[in-house]
Amino acid sequence: MKRVFFVLLAVTALTVGAQAKVVTDSVTVNMLGVPQKYNVYLPKGYDAGEHYPVIYLLHGLWGCYEDWVNTGQMDRVADQLIASGECVPVVIIMPNAGTRDVHHYQCGYFNVDGWPFEDYFFKEFLPLVEKKYNCGGAKGLRAVMGLSMGGGGTVVYAQRHPDMFSSAYGMSAWLDMKDHATREYPTPDSKLALTDRSVAEHSAPDFVANADKATVEALKSVKWFLDCGDDDFLLTQTMSLYRQMQLAGIKAELRVRDGAHTWEYWHTALHTALPFASRNFDQ
Amino acid sequence: MKRVFFVLLAVTALTVGAQAKVVTDSVTVNMLGVPQKYNVYLPKGYDAGEHYPVIYLLHGLWGCYEDWVNTGQMDRVADQLIASGECVPVVIIMPNAGTRDVHHYQCGYFNVDGWPFEDYFFKEFLPLVEKKYNCGGAKGLRAVMGLSMGGGGTVVYAQRHPDMFSSAYGMSAWLDMKDHATREYPTPDSKLALTDRSVAEHSAPDFVANADKATVEALKSVKWFLDCGDDDFLLTQTMSLYRQMQLAGIKAELRVRDGAHTWEYWHTALHTALPFASRNFDQ
Amino acid sequence: MKRVFFVLLAVTALTVGAQAKVVTDSVTVNMLGVPQKYNVYLPKGYDAGEHYPVIYLLHGLWGCYEDWVNTGQMDRVADQLIASGECVPVVIIMPNAGTRDVHHYQCGYFNVDGWPFEDYFFKEFLPLVEKKYNCGGAKGLRAVMGLSMGGGGTVVYAQRHPDMFSSAYGMSAWLDMKDHATREYPTPDSKLALTDRSVAEHSAPDFVANADKATVEALKSVKWFLDCGDDDFLLTQTMSLYRQMQLAGIKAELRVRDGAHTWEYWHTALHTALPFASRNFDQ
Amino acid sequence: MKRVFFVLLAVTALTVGAQAKVVTDSVTVNMLGVPQKYNVYLPKGYDAGEHYPVIYLLHGLWGCYEDWVNTGQMDRVADQLIASGECVPVVIIMPNAGTRDVHHYQCGYFNVDGWPFEDYFFKEFLPLVEKKYNCGGAKGLRAVMGLSMGGGGTVVYAQRHPDMFSSAYGMSAWLDMKDHATREYPTPDSKLALTDRSVAEHSAPDFVANADKATVEALKSVKWFLDCGDDDFLLTQTMSLYRQMQLAGIKAELRVRDGAHTWEYWHTALHTALPFASRNFDQ
């Protein structure tokens, strides 16, 4: 029996791709003023001496850098798609846009008072992780994707930095606050109020509607993908953005699959998102 | 803002189907001699006054009754497929065939010395849970499915009790020990050795190969589905069983999808398995 | 070799389901004033002594009753899904809403001057074919689906006759003329002008927006499915209808898949549409 | 109305990719002794001044070079996948391995007396079409795929010429004659008998089983994909080949989907096959 179970375990180890791993790292000193943890997926056979493309994978409101692994099982999907060749070996970075601790509950992906996250992301975080994990380094080797608030972050980052990403894949994206025009903030300077307001100030449909010709051309240099469930309360936002992009002549893929604002939706979205990012990398 | 987040939360609650739930229950006194825990998935809107079909969902070697929820996220898939109508509202029972405690590590789904699990399952457990949760009660309202050792349990239970199940869906099924003919057991009476031997004694391909005419007819009354990844070390067993069934004229669905002996495979298998069970229930 | 090729052919015949067939029939005398041809798909093993559920499958503008077989290969998909059990054996009727001959080029699915098609469909055609092919006969055994102009026909028929259909599946549906407000008709009474105007007069989004409470309740008794490609020029119409249905509290499935206004889209839609109709039949 | 229908037609033309086209060409003088027709799919925007990768797409027994377009609708699938970026723009060549005329009914893809097809394919046909349509030219820009007898041709060509193809995708492949050991040929030198015998002489599973170390290494330089329906009478041949490849340590993708030896199976296989070929081209 020894042999039998040895075989069972050995084969499992080989086929599951045991060498892929998720490591937790942090940026201790940074312009946000508090240490920022993040997760890194390193593909099977990762070799620090080789250079890899990179994907930034963004979490949603009320979430943190751990969600995509702990709840979204992103590593299982990546392992399988890399094994079958549908996705190239890639480093996947999962940043943090609001930890669960009391001091920095939620401020999201944009610059707000006391939380200059977009600056932090592009000026400190991105250069640091790409150097440390030997990945990215150019638009053609960098993609961004995320869910809900992170889907909004995905779209807005690629809108405002089209020279930085070869592709952007927004899942169930939170893209503006237009459905919620008359708001009263019980605590107007709470972190949630700041987050909320920052999304209103970064309306992705408006960005396209107001884009000048040069901006439209720049947006065309990114491959766009919008994916939102038919039972998702944010679907109208995705449709609104898609419509604006069509009117502006900016090509985007759109999918409405069965589902709501759930992890099952985002988990299965990875099966489409990772190959999409992969085939739009320079090779 | 209050209103905004109220809306976000309320809509999420409505669409995710918050009322579906998983409860942990147990059979305290039973013929196995130790209390047996199990999980029960109750669909959204479950009403103890109504009668439901039932699915038995079996875990694998080294596993327990908690796996399908904790690691396999079966509730997310069931929620979504019931919401879209691809699966009828159904009670899903996840039994235990070897707890992780020291006394009963692993003995699997069959009768072995000191572990009469098949007797327990059919004579004590099944009648008890179907009464308690007002489900099943007839072949036409009962299905079985499972992974690896539980895929073998699935197939063998439906082979030996074809009058009990309308359908059987085996994932990455462990169906015999033919690939491991010369075994030496360091501890011949260890629980693992007993499990191993019980699988050898319940070869599913042999069962079909040796079936008499009446048995073949009985097997045809069950809807069969075999699903195993192309990188799974147990694929040849699934193919061997399928071949025997073809030769005997017993119809079965077969799928080989991308993947190995992994939770990603079994999680996605549920998207096919639950609708399959559902459409083969009497309605 | 004789034996070899005999085997090849025999097995192919068995598995492909050679007995399924498409027959062309016609309604010679009718209120449209000209004979109307139609196609009928009869499933493998069709027995005129048994009663079947029925699906009405509608063609698009510029098309005719032959399209779904000749160009859409609907029989291949039906054969496969019935063989695997994903669709119950069903009779599929493909009517004609505008032949290619000079006299009746195109007038579509609604009543217009000299072309009372809706009356013909419900009062003459449907009772006649359901009697002749022993199918349908009740809401629970009847579904409707179609593409483009026939997708519009599908939705509007089920809106105006919700007691007649258990489900309605609109593909790339042409649902109103709102995007084309200022039109000039070179020949205001041409058949195309009539068709165009009849669609404007049967706006499906408006129907829902203006529905009273009783009508909304009636609409809820139908299972709805809208399916339109991300590159389809009619996508905004599908989204508009879906939005109105959400606001009215009428549940519908929505899918936006990859593709445009093409036969590849409609062919693959059948893989979803037939199981959807099937599982919403009374059984 | 003019405007409306202009819009309908114009948008359709744009999105369907009207510029893609299939041309029929021929090799008049060749070593087979009779002119050989073939079809060529040229992607939307094809520019003879640019160089493209190439796919050879092979038909089955009783078929000819027209089948993949006329019956398989390969152009619809290619149009869609190229539009969405899942397949790069590619030239697809559909050769002829046995026309329907009386003189050359069927002799298949291998060299037999009076029909040196393999020689013709590699020495005359391939260099000629790659020059004429400015495509291929190297292993990294060349793939092969096909159905049934053409699935066997696919596998055997890539086995015997692993330096020529980056990938090989066999659908429902006819791989040997082992299931048909005792054959009697009424006309031993008929074209069908010759075809039959040539398949027996090119057993793909045997080729792998007998491969020496250098051959195995060469085979590993090709990306392999085997795809066969669960109700296909040739499934055991695909499984046999896959098993031999596993034992030899040659990686291959395997899929068993729902279906039989039918065009619906091969049509849907293209949705997987074209992206597979595409991502294995050098870029």
Tab-separated table of C-alpha atoms in Angstrom, chain D:
chain	number	residue	atom	x	y	z
D	1	MET	CA	-36.799	53.925	-44.207
D	2	LYS	CA	-33.959	54.052	-46.662
D	3	ARG	CA	-31.719	55.169	-43.856
D	4	VAL	CA	-32.874	52.431	-41.528
D	5	PHE	CA	-32.157	49.617	-43.879
D	6	PHE	CA	-28.971	51.217	-44.995
D	7	VAL	CA	-27.911	51.182	-41.368
D	8	LEU	CA	-29.005	47.577	-40.899
D	9	LEU	CA	-27.046	46.430	-43.899
D	10	ALA	CA	-23.990	48.563	-43.337
D	11	VAL	CA	-23.561	47.583	-39.712
D	12	THR	CA	-24.094	43.934	-40.530
D	13	ALA	CA	-21.453	44.139	-43.207
D	14	LEU	CA	-19.019	45.742	-40.806
D	15	THR	CA	-19.519	43.382	-37.919
D	16	VAL	CA	-19.797	40.097	-39.766
D	17	GLY	CA	-16.464	40.810	-41.359
D	18	ALA	CA	-17.547	40.745	-44.968
D	19	GLN	CA	-14.039	41.082	-46.248
D	20	ALA	CA	-13.085	37.631	-45.078
D	21	LYS	CA	-13.512	35.241	-47.935
D	22	VAL	CA	-13.143	31.693	-49.126
D	23	VAL	CA	-11.565	31.152	-52.529
D	24	THR	CA	-11.363	27.923	-54.477
D	25	ASP	CA	-8.057	27.279	-56.156
D	26	SER	CA	-6.340	24.269	-57.703
D	27	VAL	CA	-3.015	22.613	-58.436
D	28	THR	CA	-3.422	21.626	-62.043
D	29	VAL	CA	-0.315	19.603	-62.727
D	30	ASN	CA	0.967	17.465	-59.875
D	31	MET	CA	2.317	14.053	-58.988
D	32	LEU	CA	-1.178	12.678	-58.306
D	33	GLY	CA	-1.879	12.917	-62.009
D	34	VAL	CA	-5.146	14.822	-61.745
D	35	PRO	CA	-5.867	18.459	-60.901
D	36	GLN	CA	-6.423	18.995	-57.186
D	37	LYS	CA	-8.837	21.654	-56.007
D	38	TYR	CA	-8.594	23.241	-52.569
D	39	ASN	CA	-10.279	25.971	-50.568
D	40	VAL	CA	-8.518	28.877	-48.897
D	41	TYR	CA	-9.923	31.017	-46.115
D	42	LEU	CA	-8.469	34.515	-46.193
D	43	PRO	CA	-9.148	36.548	-43.037
D	44	LYS	CA	-10.770	39.973	-43.044
D	45	GLY	CA	-8.263	42.549	-44.131
D	46	TYR	CA	-6.011	39.951	-45.777
D	47	ASP	CA	-3.140	41.747	-47.456
D	48	ALA	CA	-0.982	39.747	-49.865
D	49	GLY	CA	1.939	41.947	-48.878
D	50	GLU	CA	1.872	40.714	-45.303
D	51	HIS	CA	2.911	37.315	-44.022
D	52	TYR	CA	0.426	35.111	-42.111
D	53	PRO	CA	0.480	31.901	-40.108
D	54	VAL	CA	-1.282	28.970	-41.780
D	55	ILE	CA	-3.595	26.193	-40.675
D	56	TYR	CA	-4.201	23.043	-42.738
D	57	LEU	CA	-7.747	21.841	-42.132
D	58	LEU	CA	-8.388	18.276	-43.310
D	59	HIS	CA	-11.689	16.648	-44.313
D	60	GLY	CA	-12.872	13.087	-43.606
D	61	LEU	CA	-13.656	9.899	-45.492
D	62	TRP	CA	-16.313	10.300	-48.188
D	63	GLY	CA	-15.596	14.027	-48.100
D	64	CYS	CA	-13.671	16.609	-50.050
D	65	TYR	CA	-12.068	20.069	-49.857
D	66	GLU	CA	-15.481	21.796	-49.841
D	67	ASP	CA	-16.842	20.167	-46.683
D	68	TRP	CA	-15.367	22.420	-44.018
D	69	VAL	CA	-16.973	25.451	-45.646
D	70	ASN	CA	-20.193	24.017	-47.050
D	71	THR	CA	-21.095	21.713	-44.207
D	72	GLY	CA	-18.810	22.796	-41.378
D	73	GLN	CA	-19.259	26.584	-41.693
D	74	MET	CA	-15.632	27.029	-40.709
D	75	ASP	CA	-15.643	30.596	-42.007
D	76	ARG	CA	-18.291	31.691	-39.509
D	77	VAL	CA	-16.238	30.428	-36.586
D	78	ALA	CA	-12.987	31.859	-37.910
D	79	ASP	CA	-14.619	35.243	-38.525
D	80	GLN	CA	-15.892	35.425	-34.964
D	81	LEU	CA	-12.744	34.248	-33.215
D	82	ILE	CA	-10.512	36.535	-35.236
D	83	ALA	CA	-12.840	39.476	-34.517
D	84	SER	CA	-12.635	38.845	-30.782
D	85	GLY	CA	-8.877	38.281	-30.815
D	86	GLU	CA	-9.087	34.645	-29.688
D	87	CYS	CA	-7.437	33.654	-32.954
D	88	VAL	CA	-4.869	35.712	-34.820
D	89	PRO	CA	-5.583	36.500	-38.472
D	90	VAL	CA	-4.610	33.304	-40.244
D	91	VAL	CA	-4.804	31.688	-43.667
D	92	ILE	CA	-6.639	28.363	-43.560
D	93	ILE	CA	-6.006	25.832	-46.315
D	94	MET	CA	-8.467	23.004	-47.001
D	95	PRO	CA	-6.868	20.396	-49.276
D	96	ASN	CA	-8.480	17.492	-51.067
D	97	ALA	CA	-7.669	13.862	-50.239
D	98	GLY	CA	-10.061	12.138	-52.597
D	99	THR	CA	-12.514	13.942	-54.822
D	100	ARG	CA	-16.012	12.782	-55.446
D	101	ASP	CA	-15.361	12.055	-59.104
D	102	VAL	CA	-15.226	8.482	-60.297
D	103	HIS	CA	-11.493	8.360	-60.898
D	104	HIS	CA	-10.206	9.360	-57.506
D	105	TYR	CA	-12.908	8.643	-55.089
D	106	GLN	CA	-10.893	8.102	-51.936
D	107	CYS	CA	-7.315	7.296	-51.102
D	108	GLY	CA	-6.647	9.506	-48.103
D	109	TYR	CA	-3.628	11.292	-46.741
D	110	PHE	CA	-0.879	8.677	-47.077
D	111	ASN	CA	1.206	7.240	-49.888
D	112	VAL	CA	-0.440	4.292	-51.612
D	113	ASP	CA	0.088	2.793	-55.037
D	114	GLY	CA	-0.816	5.403	-57.612
D	115	TRP	CA	-1.753	7.965	-54.964
D	116	PRO	CA	1.427	9.378	-53.355
D	117	PHE	CA	-0.570	11.897	-51.364
D	118	GLU	CA	1.849	12.471	-48.497
D	119	ASP	CA	4.641	13.205	-50.948
D	120	TYR	CA	2.352	15.470	-52.922
D	121	PHE	CA	1.243	17.279	-49.756
D	122	PHE	CA	4.717	18.027	-48.407
D	123	LYS	CA	6.715	18.384	-51.609
D	124	GLU	CA	4.294	20.096	-53.958
D	125	PHE	CA	1.157	21.367	-52.296
D	126	LEU	CA	2.431	22.926	-49.083
D	127	PRO	CA	5.338	24.899	-50.606
D	128	LEU	CA	3.106	26.092	-53.423
D	129	VAL	CA	0.195	27.393	-51.320
D	130	GLU	CA	2.441	28.947	-48.688
D	131	LYS	CA	4.221	30.892	-51.382
D	132	LYS	CA	1.055	31.826	-53.232
D	133	TYR	CA	-0.823	33.060	-50.141
D	134	ASN	CA	2.226	34.379	-48.294
D	135	CYS	CA	1.757	32.242	-45.200
D	136	GLY	CA	3.476	29.613	-43.063
D	137	GLY	CA	7.080	29.020	-44.052
D	138	ALA	CA	8.174	27.648	-40.683
D	139	LYS	CA	7.086	25.235	-37.971
D	140	GLY	CA	6.232	28.147	-35.683
D	141	LEU	CA	3.744	29.537	-38.186
D	142	ARG	CA	2.055	26.302	-39.218
D	143	ALA	CA	-0.653	24.116	-37.641
D	144	VAL	CA	-2.707	21.140	-38.772
D	145	MET	CA	-6.170	19.972	-37.732
D	146	GLY	CA	-8.887	17.759	-39.147
D	147	LEU	CA	-11.784	15.395	-38.582
D	148	SER	CA	-12.095	11.585	-38.730
D	149	MET	CA	-9.825	10.405	-41.566
D	150	GLY	CA	-8.463	13.956	-41.545
D	151	GLY	CA	-7.980	13.705	-37.793
D	152	GLY	CA	-5.807	10.679	-38.469
D	153	GLY	CA	-4.026	12.601	-41.211
D	154	THR	CA	-3.452	15.420	-38.734
D	155	VAL	CA	-1.883	13.211	-36.099
D	156	VAL	CA	0.206	11.128	-38.466
D	157	TYR	CA	1.489	14.130	-40.415
D	158	ALA	CA	2.628	15.757	-37.170
D	159	GLN	CA	4.132	12.467	-35.975
D	160	ARG	CA	6.118	11.960	-39.140
D	161	HIS	CA	6.966	15.646	-39.664
D	162	PRO	CA	7.258	17.110	-36.157
D	163	ASP	CA	9.613	19.764	-37.483
D	164	MET	CA	6.822	21.095	-39.699
D	165	PHE	CA	3.947	21.867	-37.287
D	166	SER	CA	3.738	23.859	-34.079
D	167	SER	CA	0.470	22.170	-33.161
D	168	ALA	CA	-1.855	19.340	-34.218
D	169	TYR	CA	-5.529	19.063	-33.296
D	170	GLY	CA	-7.241	15.754	-34.120
D	171	MET	CA	-11.063	15.603	-34.022
D	172	SER	CA	-12.779	12.187	-33.849
D	173	ALA	CA	-9.584	10.843	-35.338
D	174	TRP	CA	-9.380	7.575	-37.299
D	175	LEU	CA	-6.055	6.337	-35.982
D	176	ASP	CA	-5.733	2.689	-36.897
D	177	MET	CA	-7.632	-0.466	-37.872
D	178	LYS	CA	-7.037	-2.536	-34.740
D	179	ASP	CA	-10.735	-2.974	-33.965
D	180	HIS	CA	-11.197	-4.546	-37.393
D	181	ALA	CA	-8.577	-7.280	-37.541
D	182	THR	CA	-10.192	-9.846	-39.825
D	183	ARG	CA	-11.155	-8.097	-42.982
D	184	GLU	CA	-12.102	-9.458	-46.364
D	185	TYR	CA	-11.814	-7.121	-49.297
D	186	PRO	CA	-14.294	-7.877	-52.055
D	187	THR	CA	-12.129	-5.747	-54.334
D	188	PRO	CA	-8.698	-5.793	-52.716
D	189	ASP	CA	-7.328	-3.049	-54.919
D	190	SER	CA	-10.341	-0.746	-54.710
D	191	LYS	CA	-9.593	2.783	-53.596
D	192	LEU	CA	-11.429	2.196	-50.351
D	193	ALA	CA	-9.404	-0.923	-49.658
D	194	LEU	CA	-6.227	1.018	-50.308
D	195	THR	CA	-7.331	3.789	-47.966
D	196	ASP	CA	-8.259	1.319	-45.296
D	197	ARG	CA	-4.928	-0.481	-45.557
D	198	SER	CA	-2.968	2.749	-45.488
D	199	VAL	CA	-4.580	3.663	-42.176
D	200	ALA	CA	-3.673	0.232	-40.798
D	201	GLU	CA	-0.089	0.825	-41.873
D	202	HIS	CA	0.036	4.217	-40.133
D	203	SER	CA	-1.265	3.308	-36.680
D	204	ALA	CA	-0.755	6.425	-34.583
D	205	PRO	CA	-0.794	4.626	-31.204
D	206	ASP	CA	1.800	2.139	-32.505
D	207	PHE	CA	3.959	4.968	-33.773
D	208	VAL	CA	4.215	6.342	-30.241
D	209	ALA	CA	4.590	2.928	-28.625
D	210	ASN	CA	7.521	2.137	-30.915
D	211	ALA	CA	9.169	5.553	-30.881
D	212	ASP	CA	12.823	5.688	-29.891
D	213	LYS	CA	14.155	8.357	-27.567
D	214	ALA	CA	14.985	10.853	-30.282
D	215	THR	CA	11.574	10.474	-31.850
D	216	VAL	CA	9.875	11.018	-28.497
D	217	GLU	CA	11.889	14.204	-28.060
D	218	ALA	CA	10.840	15.367	-31.494
D	219	LEU	CA	7.187	14.615	-30.754
D	220	LYS	CA	7.439	16.757	-27.622
D	221	SER	CA	8.141	19.761	-29.829
D	222	VAL	CA	4.561	19.674	-31.115
D	223	LYS	CA	1.536	20.836	-29.087
D	224	TRP	CA	-1.071	18.051	-29.293
D	225	PHE	CA	-4.823	18.190	-28.816
D	226	LEU	CA	-7.224	15.245	-29.130
D	227	ASP	CA	-10.974	15.892	-29.122
D	228	CYS	CA	-13.579	13.156	-29.507
D	229	GLY	CA	-17.253	12.807	-28.571
D	230	ASP	CA	-18.487	10.424	-25.897
D	231	ASP	CA	-20.852	8.799	-28.394
D	232	ASP	CA	-18.272	8.553	-31.178
D	233	PHE	CA	-17.484	5.013	-32.362
D	234	LEU	CA	-13.813	6.047	-32.688
D	235	LEU	CA	-13.401	7.178	-29.064
D	236	THR	CA	-11.392	4.114	-28.045
D	237	GLN	CA	-8.791	4.979	-30.692
D	238	THR	CA	-8.329	8.470	-29.272
D	239	MET	CA	-8.033	7.036	-25.758
D	240	SER	CA	-5.512	4.476	-26.926
D	241	LEU	CA	-3.325	7.138	-28.504
D	242	TYR	CA	-3.609	9.408	-25.465
D	243	ARG	CA	-2.562	6.545	-23.200
D	244	GLN	CA	0.493	5.784	-25.320
D	245	MET	CA	1.468	9.442	-25.276
D	246	GLN	CA	1.135	9.610	-21.504
D	247	LEU	CA	3.322	6.524	-21.106
D	248	ALA	CA	5.923	8.088	-23.378
D	249	GLY	CA	5.813	11.354	-21.449
D	250	ILE	CA	4.481	13.392	-24.375
D	251	LYS	CA	2.058	16.039	-23.177
D	252	ALA	CA	-1.285	16.291	-24.942
D	253	GLU	CA	-4.582	17.981	-24.262
D	254	LEU	CA	-7.587	15.654	-24.316
D	255	ARG	CA	-11.250	16.542	-24.402
D	256	VAL	CA	-14.294	14.285	-24.527
D	257	ARG	CA	-17.360	16.425	-25.048
D	258	ASP	CA	-20.976	15.531	-25.617
D	259	GLY	CA	-21.613	14.221	-29.099
D	260	ALA	CA	-21.062	11.646	-31.788
D	261	HIS	CA	-19.371	11.457	-35.208
D	262	THR	CA	-21.250	14.525	-36.438
D	263	TRP	CA	-20.727	17.925	-37.976
D	264	GLU	CA	-22.157	19.586	-34.889
D	265	TYR	CA	-19.212	18.142	-32.978
D	266	TRP	CA	-16.621	19.310	-35.496
D	267	HIS	CA	-18.177	22.711	-35.906
D	268	THR	CA	-18.024	23.361	-32.168
D	269	ALA	CA	-14.518	21.841	-32.005
D	270	LEU	CA	-13.306	24.747	-34.125
D	271	HIS	CA	-14.117	27.104	-31.250
D	272	THR	CA	-11.404	25.345	-29.269
D	273	ALA	CA	-9.109	24.345	-32.103
D	274	LEU	CA	-8.502	27.753	-33.675
D	275	PRO	CA	-7.513	29.468	-30.387
D	276	PHE	CA	-5.283	26.469	-29.585
D	277	ALA	CA	-3.446	26.749	-32.889
D	278	SER	CA	-3.294	30.515	-32.522
D	279	ARG	CA	-1.668	30.621	-29.118
D	280	ASN	CA	0.927	28.082	-30.177
D	281	PHE	CA	2.115	30.116	-33.150
D	282	ASP	CA	5.338	32.064	-32.767
D	283	GLN	CA	4.443	35.700	-32.498
